[in-house]
Amino acid sequence: MAVTILTPLIGKAVRALTRLRGGGTAFPGKVIESIDRGFLRRTLGQLPFGVVLVSGTNGKTTTTRIISSMLKDLGLKVFTNPTGSNFTRGVASALIDRVDLRGKVNADIAVLELDEAYAVHFVEQVKPQYTLLLNVMRDQLDRFGEIDTTARLLAHAAGATGRVLVLNREDSRISALAEKAPSGTRISYFGLSDTLTGFFPSDDDMHDSDSRSAGDTGDTEPAHPVQQHYPAAHSLPADVVLTGVDGHTASYTIGDVLYTRTLRLEGVYNLYNAAAALGVARAVMSDVDRLRGSHTGSGQMLDALAAVTPAFGRGETVYIGSTPVEMILVKNPMGFRLALKSFPAEGSATMIIINDEYADGRDMSWLWDVDFTSLAETGVAAVSGVRADDMALRLAYDSVPSAPADSSISRAVRNFVKTDPEKPHHIYCTYTAMLAARKVLSQITRVEDVGL
């Protein structure tokens, strides 16, 4: 009992010391987990509308931010883990900043991003009322093994969900998790119109296409056919459908009504993440309205969506003088391919920073599954990070001219932002590389403080 009473004080003291010494975001949470295993369950159990859990391979941080921002705009007090520290200890660290010394948190609901593996541990302690599962891609296979293993991890979150489980209709591994939901849990889907499904291929679609292009037999079947174990899901009814994309303008069908808004989010993939966020917002606000006797229309939700800004490092833009410098997180072949489509190289200066720390995934062989030929005309002005030489070699194989590799991120970023100041600058980076680049940029210009 004494430990639980002192937990907030101990956690805040560790947080203060960590910040003084420039330590990691999640360290206070690691300490809390070691001294008080009931902290998450006890603290999050206070929230009147419970927890929204967001997981999947791609888009967790941005989608968590979209949901949190929308719910705040719609009148809820929201607790979230904004830095993308998505292990259970990261959630505990974020909570330490929000609780008072009595262990009380001033929030109506929590919206939490969880790593696919750590979501399993989280739901053993806290049962989410709402769960959003985004997708399954071949990401960090050195951690998870085969792609179906990732789906099995996410099944634990699906099976622990109390009220509404929101699933990606177009990802058959995700839509199949509807059968894991407890009796009484409502299933909601988000999806794409027929005209857009080809622009957002599933993992199987992408690797089937790669297999076909790799085979030189001339046969109609791929040289190494992808084994599809899941039924096609496009016929499932979706509550929110992304039906049109034109730059920053997106159209969504909600029920039978078409809504169009111009969004501040960057990248076409984030317009799809927004459809997932709308699905969650509709589920949450339905319960809020029923309890409070209010009514939140779809138009209000779309207005809240239009006000959302990019998550840090996910299309986030800072300015060096009048030059925009945009950070674009990449961590698997699909994400990198869509990023290259979303941010055309023409008229821009490009930098790529690749690290292979644990949070990035140790195995960088996935870079060979990305087509970099769209950079061939403009070239790459800077290549950096722990795996700079590997990245430079990969570019050379696609005949993309690039500057000599420089493993020093600090030096490379400082030199990069000085080049071609009249052009927008794009920095494609893995997770820890993004944190390092952000730190360098914060020493040059104003960068949003997200509590790192």
Coordinates of C-alpha atoms in Angstrom, one line a residue:
M1 CA 0.0 0.0 0.0
A2 CA 2.8 2.4 0.9
V3 CA 4.4 1.9 -2.6
T4 CA 1.1 2.7 -4.4
I5 CA 0.6 5.8 -2.4
L6 CA 4.1 7.0 -3.2
T7 CA 4.1 5.9 -6.9
P8 CA 3.2 9.3 -8.4
L9 CA 5.8 11.1 -6.2
I10 CA 8.5 8.6 -7.1
G11 CA 7.6 8.7 -10.8
K12 CA 7.6 12.5 -10.9
A13 CA 11.0 12.6 -9.2
V14 CA 12.5 10.1 -11.7
R15 CA 10.9 12.1 -14.6
A16 CA 12.6 15.3 -13.3
L17 CA 16.0 13.6 -13.0
T18 CA 15.7 12.0 -16.4
R19 CA 15.0 15.3 -18.1
L20 CA 17.9 16.9 -16.3
R21 CA 20.2 14.2 -17.6
G22 CA 18.7 14.0 -21.1
G23 CA 17.5 10.5 -20.5
G24 CA 14.8 8.4 -22.4
T25 CA 11.1 9.1 -22.5
A26 CA 10.1 5.7 -21.2
F27 CA 12.6 5.3 -18.3
P28 CA 10.2 6.6 -15.5
G29 CA 7.7 4.1 -16.7
K30 CA 10.2 1.3 -16.4
V31 CA 10.8 2.3 -12.8
I32 CA 7.0 2.4 -12.1
E33 CA 6.5 -1.0 -13.6
S34 CA 9.1 -2.5 -11.4
I35 CA 7.7 -1.0 -8.1
D36 CA 3.9 -0.9 -8.8
R37 CA 2.5 -3.4 -11.3
G38 CA -1.0 -2.2 -10.7
F39 CA -0.4 1.4 -11.6
L40 CA -1.8 1.3 -15.2
R41 CA -4.9 -0.7 -14.2
R42 CA -5.7 1.4 -11.2
T43 CA -5.1 4.8 -12.9
L44 CA -6.7 4.2 -16.2
G45 CA -9.6 2.5 -14.4
Q46 CA -10.7 5.9 -13.2
L47 CA -11.7 7.1 -16.7
P48 CA -15.4 7.3 -17.2
F49 CA -15.2 6.4 -20.9
G50 CA -12.2 4.0 -20.5
V51 CA -9.4 3.4 -23.0
V52 CA -9.1 3.5 -26.8
L53 CA -6.3 1.2 -27.9
V54 CA -4.6 1.8 -31.3
S55 CA -2.3 -0.8 -32.8
G56 CA -1.1 -2.2 -36.1
T57 CA 2.0 -2.0 -38.2
N58 CA 1.6 1.4 -39.9
G59 CA 0.1 4.7 -38.8
K60 CA -0.3 4.2 -35.1
T61 CA 1.2 7.5 -34.0
T62 CA -0.6 9.7 -36.5
T63 CA -4.0 7.9 -36.0
T64 CA -3.7 8.2 -32.2
R65 CA -3.0 11.9 -32.6
I66 CA -6.0 12.3 -35.0
I67 CA -8.4 10.6 -32.6
S68 CA -7.1 12.5 -29.6
S69 CA -7.3 15.8 -31.3
M70 CA -10.8 15.1 -32.6
L71 CA -12.2 14.0 -29.2
K72 CA -10.7 17.1 -27.5
D73 CA -12.3 19.3 -30.2
L74 CA -15.6 17.5 -29.5
G75 CA -15.4 18.3 -25.8
L76 CA -13.7 15.4 -24.1
K77 CA -10.7 15.6 -21.8
V78 CA -8.2 13.2 -23.4
F79 CA -5.1 11.5 -22.0
T80 CA -2.7 10.1 -24.6
N81 CA 0.9 9.1 -25.2
P82 CA 2.0 11.7 -27.8
T83 CA 5.6 10.8 -28.3
G84 CA 5.1 7.4 -30.0
S85 CA 6.7 5.6 -27.0
N86 CA 4.3 2.7 -27.4
F87 CA 5.5 0.1 -24.9
T88 CA 3.6 -0.3 -21.6
R89 CA 6.4 1.6 -19.9
G90 CA 5.9 4.5 -22.3
V91 CA 2.2 4.7 -21.4
A92 CA 3.2 4.7 -17.7
S93 CA 5.7 7.4 -18.2
A94 CA 3.1 9.6 -20.0
L95 CA 0.7 9.0 -17.2
I96 CA 3.2 10.2 -14.6
D97 CA 3.1 13.6 -16.2
R98 CA -0.7 13.8 -15.9
V99 CA -1.5 12.3 -12.5
D100 CA -1.5 14.4 -9.4
L101 CA 0.2 13.3 -6.2
R102 CA -2.9 11.4 -5.2
G103 CA -2.8 9.3 -8.4
K104 CA -5.8 11.0 -10.0
V105 CA -5.8 11.8 -13.7
N106 CA -8.0 14.6 -15.0
A107 CA -9.3 13.0 -18.2
D108 CA -12.5 11.5 -19.6
I109 CA -10.9 9.0 -21.9
A110 CA -7.4 7.7 -22.8
V111 CA -6.3 7.2 -26.5
L112 CA -3.2 5.0 -26.5
E113 CA -0.9 3.8 -29.2
L114 CA 0.5 0.4 -28.4
D115 CA 3.2 -1.7 -30.1
E116 CA 1.8 -4.9 -31.5
A117 CA 3.7 -7.1 -29.1
Y118 CA 3.2 -4.8 -26.0
A119 CA -0.5 -4.5 -26.7
V120 CA -0.7 -8.2 -25.5
H121 CA 0.8 -7.2 -22.1
F122 CA -1.3 -4.0 -21.9
V123 CA -4.6 -5.8 -22.3
E124 CA -3.7 -8.2 -19.6
Q125 CA -3.7 -5.2 -17.2
V126 CA -6.3 -2.9 -18.8
K127 CA -9.3 -3.9 -20.9
P128 CA -9.9 -1.3 -23.6
Q129 CA -13.4 -0.2 -24.3
Y130 CA -12.5 0.6 -27.9
T131 CA -9.8 -0.9 -30.1
L132 CA -8.6 0.2 -33.5
L133 CA -6.5 -2.3 -35.5
L134 CA -5.0 -0.7 -38.6
N135 CA -3.1 -3.2 -40.7
V136 CA -0.5 -5.9 -40.7
M137 CA 2.7 -5.4 -42.8
R138 CA 6.1 -7.0 -43.0
D139 CA 7.7 -4.7 -40.5
Q140 CA 10.5 -5.6 -38.0
L141 CA 10.3 -9.3 -38.9
D142 CA 13.5 -9.7 -36.8
R143 CA 11.2 -9.1 -33.8
F144 CA 7.9 -10.7 -34.8
G145 CA 8.8 -13.4 -37.3
E146 CA 6.2 -14.2 -39.9
I147 CA 3.5 -11.7 -40.7
D148 CA 0.8 -14.0 -39.4
T149 CA 2.5 -13.9 -36.0
T150 CA 1.8 -10.1 -35.9
A151 CA -1.9 -10.8 -36.6
R152 CA -2.0 -13.3 -33.8
L153 CA -0.5 -10.7 -31.4
L154 CA -3.2 -8.2 -32.4
A155 CA -5.9 -10.9 -31.8
H156 CA -5.3 -10.5 -28.1
A157 CA -6.3 -6.9 -28.2
A158 CA -9.4 -7.8 -30.3
G159 CA -10.4 -10.4 -27.8
A160 CA -10.1 -8.0 -24.8
T161 CA -12.2 -5.2 -26.3
G162 CA -15.3 -4.2 -24.3
R163 CA -17.5 -2.1 -26.5
V164 CA -16.4 -1.4 -30.1
L165 CA -13.7 -3.1 -32.2
V166 CA -12.8 -1.0 -35.3
L167 CA -11.1 -2.9 -38.1
N168 CA -9.6 -2.3 -41.5
R169 CA -11.9 -3.9 -44.0
E170 CA -9.3 -3.9 -46.8
D171 CA -6.7 -5.9 -44.7
S172 CA -8.0 -9.5 -44.7
R173 CA -5.8 -10.4 -41.7
I174 CA -7.3 -7.5 -39.7
S175 CA -10.9 -8.0 -40.8
A176 CA -10.6 -11.7 -39.8
L177 CA -10.1 -10.6 -36.2
A178 CA -13.8 -9.8 -35.9
E179 CA -14.3 -13.4 -34.9
K180 CA -12.0 -12.8 -31.9
A181 CA -14.2 -10.1 -30.4
P182 CA -16.1 -11.0 -27.2
S183 CA -19.8 -11.6 -27.4
G184 CA -21.6 -8.2 -27.2
T185 CA -18.7 -6.2 -28.6
R186 CA -19.8 -4.3 -31.7
I187 CA -17.7 -4.6 -34.9
S188 CA -17.1 -1.5 -37.0
Y189 CA -15.1 -1.4 -40.3
F190 CA -13.4 1.4 -42.2
G191 CA -12.4 1.0 -45.8
L192 CA -11.7 2.3 -49.3
S193 CA -13.9 2.8 -52.4
D194 CA -13.2 0.5 -55.4
T195 CA -11.4 3.3 -57.1
L196 CA -8.8 3.6 -54.3
T197 CA -8.0 0.0 -53.4
G198 CA -5.3 -0.2 -56.0
F199 CA -3.5 2.8 -54.5
F200 CA -3.3 1.2 -51.0
P201 CA -2.3 -2.4 -51.7
S202 CA -2.4 -4.9 -48.9
D203 CA 0.9 -6.6 -47.8
D204 CA -0.2 -9.7 -49.8
D205 CA -1.0 -7.5 -52.9
M206 CA 2.4 -5.9 -52.7
H207 CA 4.4 -9.1 -52.4
D208 CA 2.3 -10.8 -55.0
S209 CA 3.1 -8.0 -57.4
D210 CA 6.8 -8.2 -56.5
S211 CA 6.7 -12.0 -57.1
R212 CA 5.2 -11.5 -60.5
S213 CA 7.7 -8.9 -61.5
A214 CA 10.5 -11.0 -60.3
G215 CA 9.5 -14.1 -62.3
D216 CA 10.7 -14.2 -65.8
T217 CA 8.8 -17.3 -66.9
G218 CA 6.1 -15.5 -68.7
D219 CA 3.5 -17.5 -66.9
T220 CA 0.4 -15.9 -65.4
E221 CA 1.2 -17.2 -62.0
P222 CA 4.0 -15.6 -59.9
A223 CA 7.3 -17.3 -59.6
H224 CA 6.8 -17.5 -55.8
P225 CA 3.0 -17.3 -55.2
V226 CA 1.8 -15.6 -52.0
Q227 CA -0.2 -18.0 -49.9
Q228 CA -3.5 -16.3 -49.1
H229 CA -5.1 -17.8 -46.0
Y230 CA -7.8 -15.2 -45.5
P231 CA -11.0 -14.5 -47.4
A232 CA -11.5 -11.3 -49.4
A233 CA -13.1 -8.7 -47.2
H234 CA -14.0 -5.9 -49.5
S235 CA -17.7 -6.9 -49.4
L236 CA -18.0 -6.2 -45.7
P237 CA -20.1 -3.1 -44.8
A238 CA -17.9 -0.2 -43.7
D239 CA -19.1 2.7 -41.4
V240 CA -16.5 5.0 -42.9
V241 CA -15.2 4.8 -46.5
L242 CA -12.4 7.0 -48.0
T243 CA -13.9 7.6 -51.5
G244 CA -11.8 10.4 -53.0
V245 CA -8.4 12.0 -52.7
D246 CA -7.2 15.2 -54.3
G247 CA -4.0 16.6 -52.7
H248 CA -5.0 17.6 -49.2
T249 CA -8.7 17.2 -49.9
A250 CA -10.4 14.0 -49.0
S251 CA -14.0 12.7 -49.4
Y252 CA -15.5 10.2 -46.9
T253 CA -18.8 8.4 -47.1
I254 CA -20.3 8.0 -43.6
G255 CA -23.5 6.0 -43.8
D256 CA -25.0 7.1 -47.1
V257 CA -23.7 10.7 -46.9
L258 CA -20.6 12.0 -48.7
Y259 CA -18.5 14.6 -46.8
T260 CA -15.5 16.5 -48.3
R261 CA -12.9 18.4 -46.3
T262 CA -9.5 19.9 -46.9
L263 CA -7.2 18.4 -44.2
R264 CA -3.9 19.6 -42.8
L265 CA -2.4 16.1 -42.7
E266 CA 0.4 15.2 -45.1
G267 CA 0.5 12.1 -47.2
V268 CA -2.2 10.2 -48.9
Y269 CA -1.8 7.3 -46.4
N270 CA -2.8 9.7 -43.6
L271 CA -6.1 10.5 -45.3
Y272 CA -6.8 6.7 -44.9
N273 CA -5.7 6.8 -41.3
A274 CA -8.2 9.6 -40.9
A275 CA -11.0 7.2 -42.0
A276 CA -9.9 4.9 -39.2
A277 CA -10.0 7.7 -36.7
L278 CA -13.4 8.7 -37.9
G279 CA -14.6 5.2 -37.2
V280 CA -13.3 5.4 -33.6
A281 CA -14.7 8.9 -33.0
R282 CA -18.1 7.9 -34.2
A283 CA -18.1 4.9 -31.7
V284 CA -16.9 7.0 -28.8
M285 CA -19.2 10.0 -29.4
S286 CA -22.2 7.7 -29.7
D287 CA -21.6 6.5 -26.2
V288 CA -20.8 10.0 -24.9
D289 CA -24.0 11.4 -26.5
R290 CA -26.1 8.6 -25.1
L291 CA -24.8 9.3 -21.6
R292 CA -24.9 13.1 -21.8
G293 CA -28.0 13.4 -23.8
S294 CA -26.2 15.3 -26.6
H295 CA -25.9 14.8 -30.3
T296 CA -22.6 15.0 -32.3
G297 CA -23.2 15.0 -36.1
S298 CA -20.8 13.6 -38.7
G299 CA -20.3 17.1 -40.0
Q300 CA -18.9 18.2 -36.6
M301 CA -16.5 15.2 -36.6
L302 CA -15.3 16.2 -40.1
D303 CA -14.7 19.8 -38.9
A304 CA -12.7 18.4 -36.0
L305 CA -10.7 16.2 -38.4
A306 CA -9.9 19.2 -40.6
A307 CA -8.2 21.0 -37.7
V308 CA -5.8 18.1 -36.9
T309 CA -2.1 18.8 -37.5
P310 CA 0.6 16.2 -38.3
A311 CA 2.1 14.1 -35.5
F312 CA 5.7 14.9 -34.7
G313 CA 8.1 13.4 -37.3
R314 CA 5.2 12.2 -39.5
G315 CA 5.0 14.9 -42.1
E316 CA 5.8 17.5 -39.5
T317 CA 7.3 20.6 -41.0
V318 CA 9.7 23.1 -39.4
Y319 CA 11.2 26.1 -41.1
I320 CA 14.9 27.1 -41.4
G321 CA 14.3 30.8 -42.4
S322 CA 11.8 30.5 -45.1
T323 CA 12.8 27.0 -46.1
P324 CA 10.3 24.2 -45.1
V325 CA 12.0 21.0 -43.8
E326 CA 9.6 18.1 -43.6
M327 CA 10.3 14.9 -41.6
I328 CA 8.8 11.7 -43.0
L329 CA 8.9 8.5 -41.0
V330 CA 9.6 5.3 -42.9
K331 CA 9.9 1.9 -41.5
N332 CA 8.8 -0.7 -44.0
P333 CA 8.5 -1.1 -47.8
M334 CA 4.9 -0.1 -48.1
G335 CA 5.3 3.0 -45.9
F336 CA 8.4 4.1 -47.9
R337 CA 6.7 3.5 -51.2
L338 CA 3.6 5.5 -50.3
A339 CA 5.8 8.3 -48.8
L340 CA 7.7 8.6 -52.1
K341 CA 4.4 8.9 -53.9
S342 CA 3.0 11.5 -51.5
F343 CA 6.0 13.8 -51.5
P344 CA 7.2 14.2 -55.1
A345 CA 11.0 14.7 -55.5
E346 CA 10.7 17.2 -58.3
G347 CA 11.5 20.7 -57.0
S348 CA 12.6 19.5 -53.6
A349 CA 15.9 18.5 -51.9
T350 CA 15.9 15.0 -50.4
M351 CA 17.7 13.4 -47.5
I352 CA 17.5 9.8 -46.2
I353 CA 18.6 8.8 -42.7
I354 CA 18.6 5.1 -41.8
N355 CA 19.3 3.7 -38.4
D356 CA 19.0 0.1 -37.2
E357 CA 18.4 0.5 -33.5
Y358 CA 15.9 -1.8 -31.7
A359 CA 13.0 0.7 -32.3
D360 CA 13.8 0.8 -36.0
G361 CA 14.2 -2.9 -36.5
R362 CA 17.6 -4.5 -36.8
D363 CA 17.0 -6.0 -40.2
M364 CA 17.2 -3.3 -43.0
S365 CA 16.9 -5.8 -45.9
W366 CA 13.4 -4.4 -46.5
L367 CA 15.0 -1.4 -48.2
W368 CA 15.6 -3.6 -51.2
D369 CA 11.8 -3.9 -51.6
V370 CA 11.4 -0.2 -52.1
D371 CA 11.5 1.3 -55.6
F372 CA 13.7 4.5 -55.5
T373 CA 13.6 5.2 -59.2
S374 CA 11.3 8.3 -58.6
L375 CA 14.4 9.9 -57.1
A376 CA 16.7 9.3 -60.1
E377 CA 16.2 12.6 -61.8
T378 CA 16.6 14.8 -58.7
G379 CA 19.1 12.6 -56.8
V380 CA 19.5 12.5 -53.1
A381 CA 21.4 15.4 -51.5
A382 CA 22.3 13.6 -48.3
V383 CA 22.4 10.1 -46.9
S384 CA 23.1 9.5 -43.2
G385 CA 22.6 7.3 -40.2
V386 CA 24.1 4.1 -38.9
R387 CA 23.2 2.3 -42.2
A388 CA 24.2 5.2 -44.5
D389 CA 26.5 3.0 -46.6
D390 CA 23.8 0.4 -47.1
M391 CA 21.3 3.1 -48.1
A392 CA 23.8 4.6 -50.6
L393 CA 24.4 1.2 -52.1
R394 CA 20.7 0.6 -52.5
L395 CA 20.3 4.0 -54.3
A396 CA 23.2 3.1 -56.6
Y397 CA 21.4 -0.1 -57.7
D398 CA 18.4 2.1 -58.8
S399 CA 20.8 4.5 -60.5
V400 CA 19.9 7.3 -58.1
P401 CA 22.7 9.8 -57.8
S402 CA 23.5 10.7 -54.2
A403 CA 26.0 12.6 -52.1
P404 CA 28.7 10.5 -50.2
A405 CA 27.3 8.8 -47.2
D406 CA 27.9 10.5 -43.8
S407 CA 27.1 8.4 -40.7
S408 CA 27.1 11.6 -38.5
I409 CA 23.4 12.6 -38.4
S410 CA 24.2 15.9 -36.7
R411 CA 26.8 17.0 -39.4
A412 CA 24.7 15.7 -42.3
V413 CA 21.5 17.4 -41.2
R414 CA 23.2 20.7 -40.6
N415 CA 24.8 20.6 -44.1
F416 CA 21.6 19.4 -45.7
V417 CA 19.5 22.3 -44.5
K418 CA 22.0 24.8 -46.0
T419 CA 21.7 23.3 -49.5
D420 CA 19.2 24.7 -52.0
P421 CA 17.5 27.0 -49.5
E422 CA 14.9 28.0 -52.2
K423 CA 13.6 24.4 -52.3
P424 CA 11.4 22.5 -49.8
H425 CA 13.5 19.9 -48.0
H426 CA 12.3 16.3 -47.3
I427 CA 14.0 14.1 -44.7
Y428 CA 13.0 10.4 -44.9
C429 CA 14.0 8.7 -41.7
T430 CA 13.6 5.7 -39.5
Y431 CA 12.3 6.2 -36.0
T432 CA 15.5 6.8 -34.0
A433 CA 16.9 8.7 -36.9
M434 CA 13.9 11.0 -36.8
L435 CA 14.5 11.6 -33.1
A436 CA 18.1 12.5 -33.8
A437 CA 17.3 14.7 -36.7
R438 CA 14.6 16.5 -34.7
K439 CA 17.1 17.1 -31.9
V440 CA 19.6 18.7 -34.4
L441 CA 16.8 20.8 -36.0
S442 CA 15.7 22.0 -32.5
Q443 CA 19.2 23.5 -32.1
I444 CA 18.7 25.5 -35.3
T445 CA 15.1 26.5 -35.3
R446 CA 11.9 26.2 -33.3
V447 CA 10.6 22.6 -33.1
E448 CA 7.5 21.6 -31.1
D449 CA 8.2 20.3 -27.6
V450 CA 6.5 17.0 -27.3
G451 CA 8.0 16.0 -23.9
L452 CA 11.0 14.0 -25.2

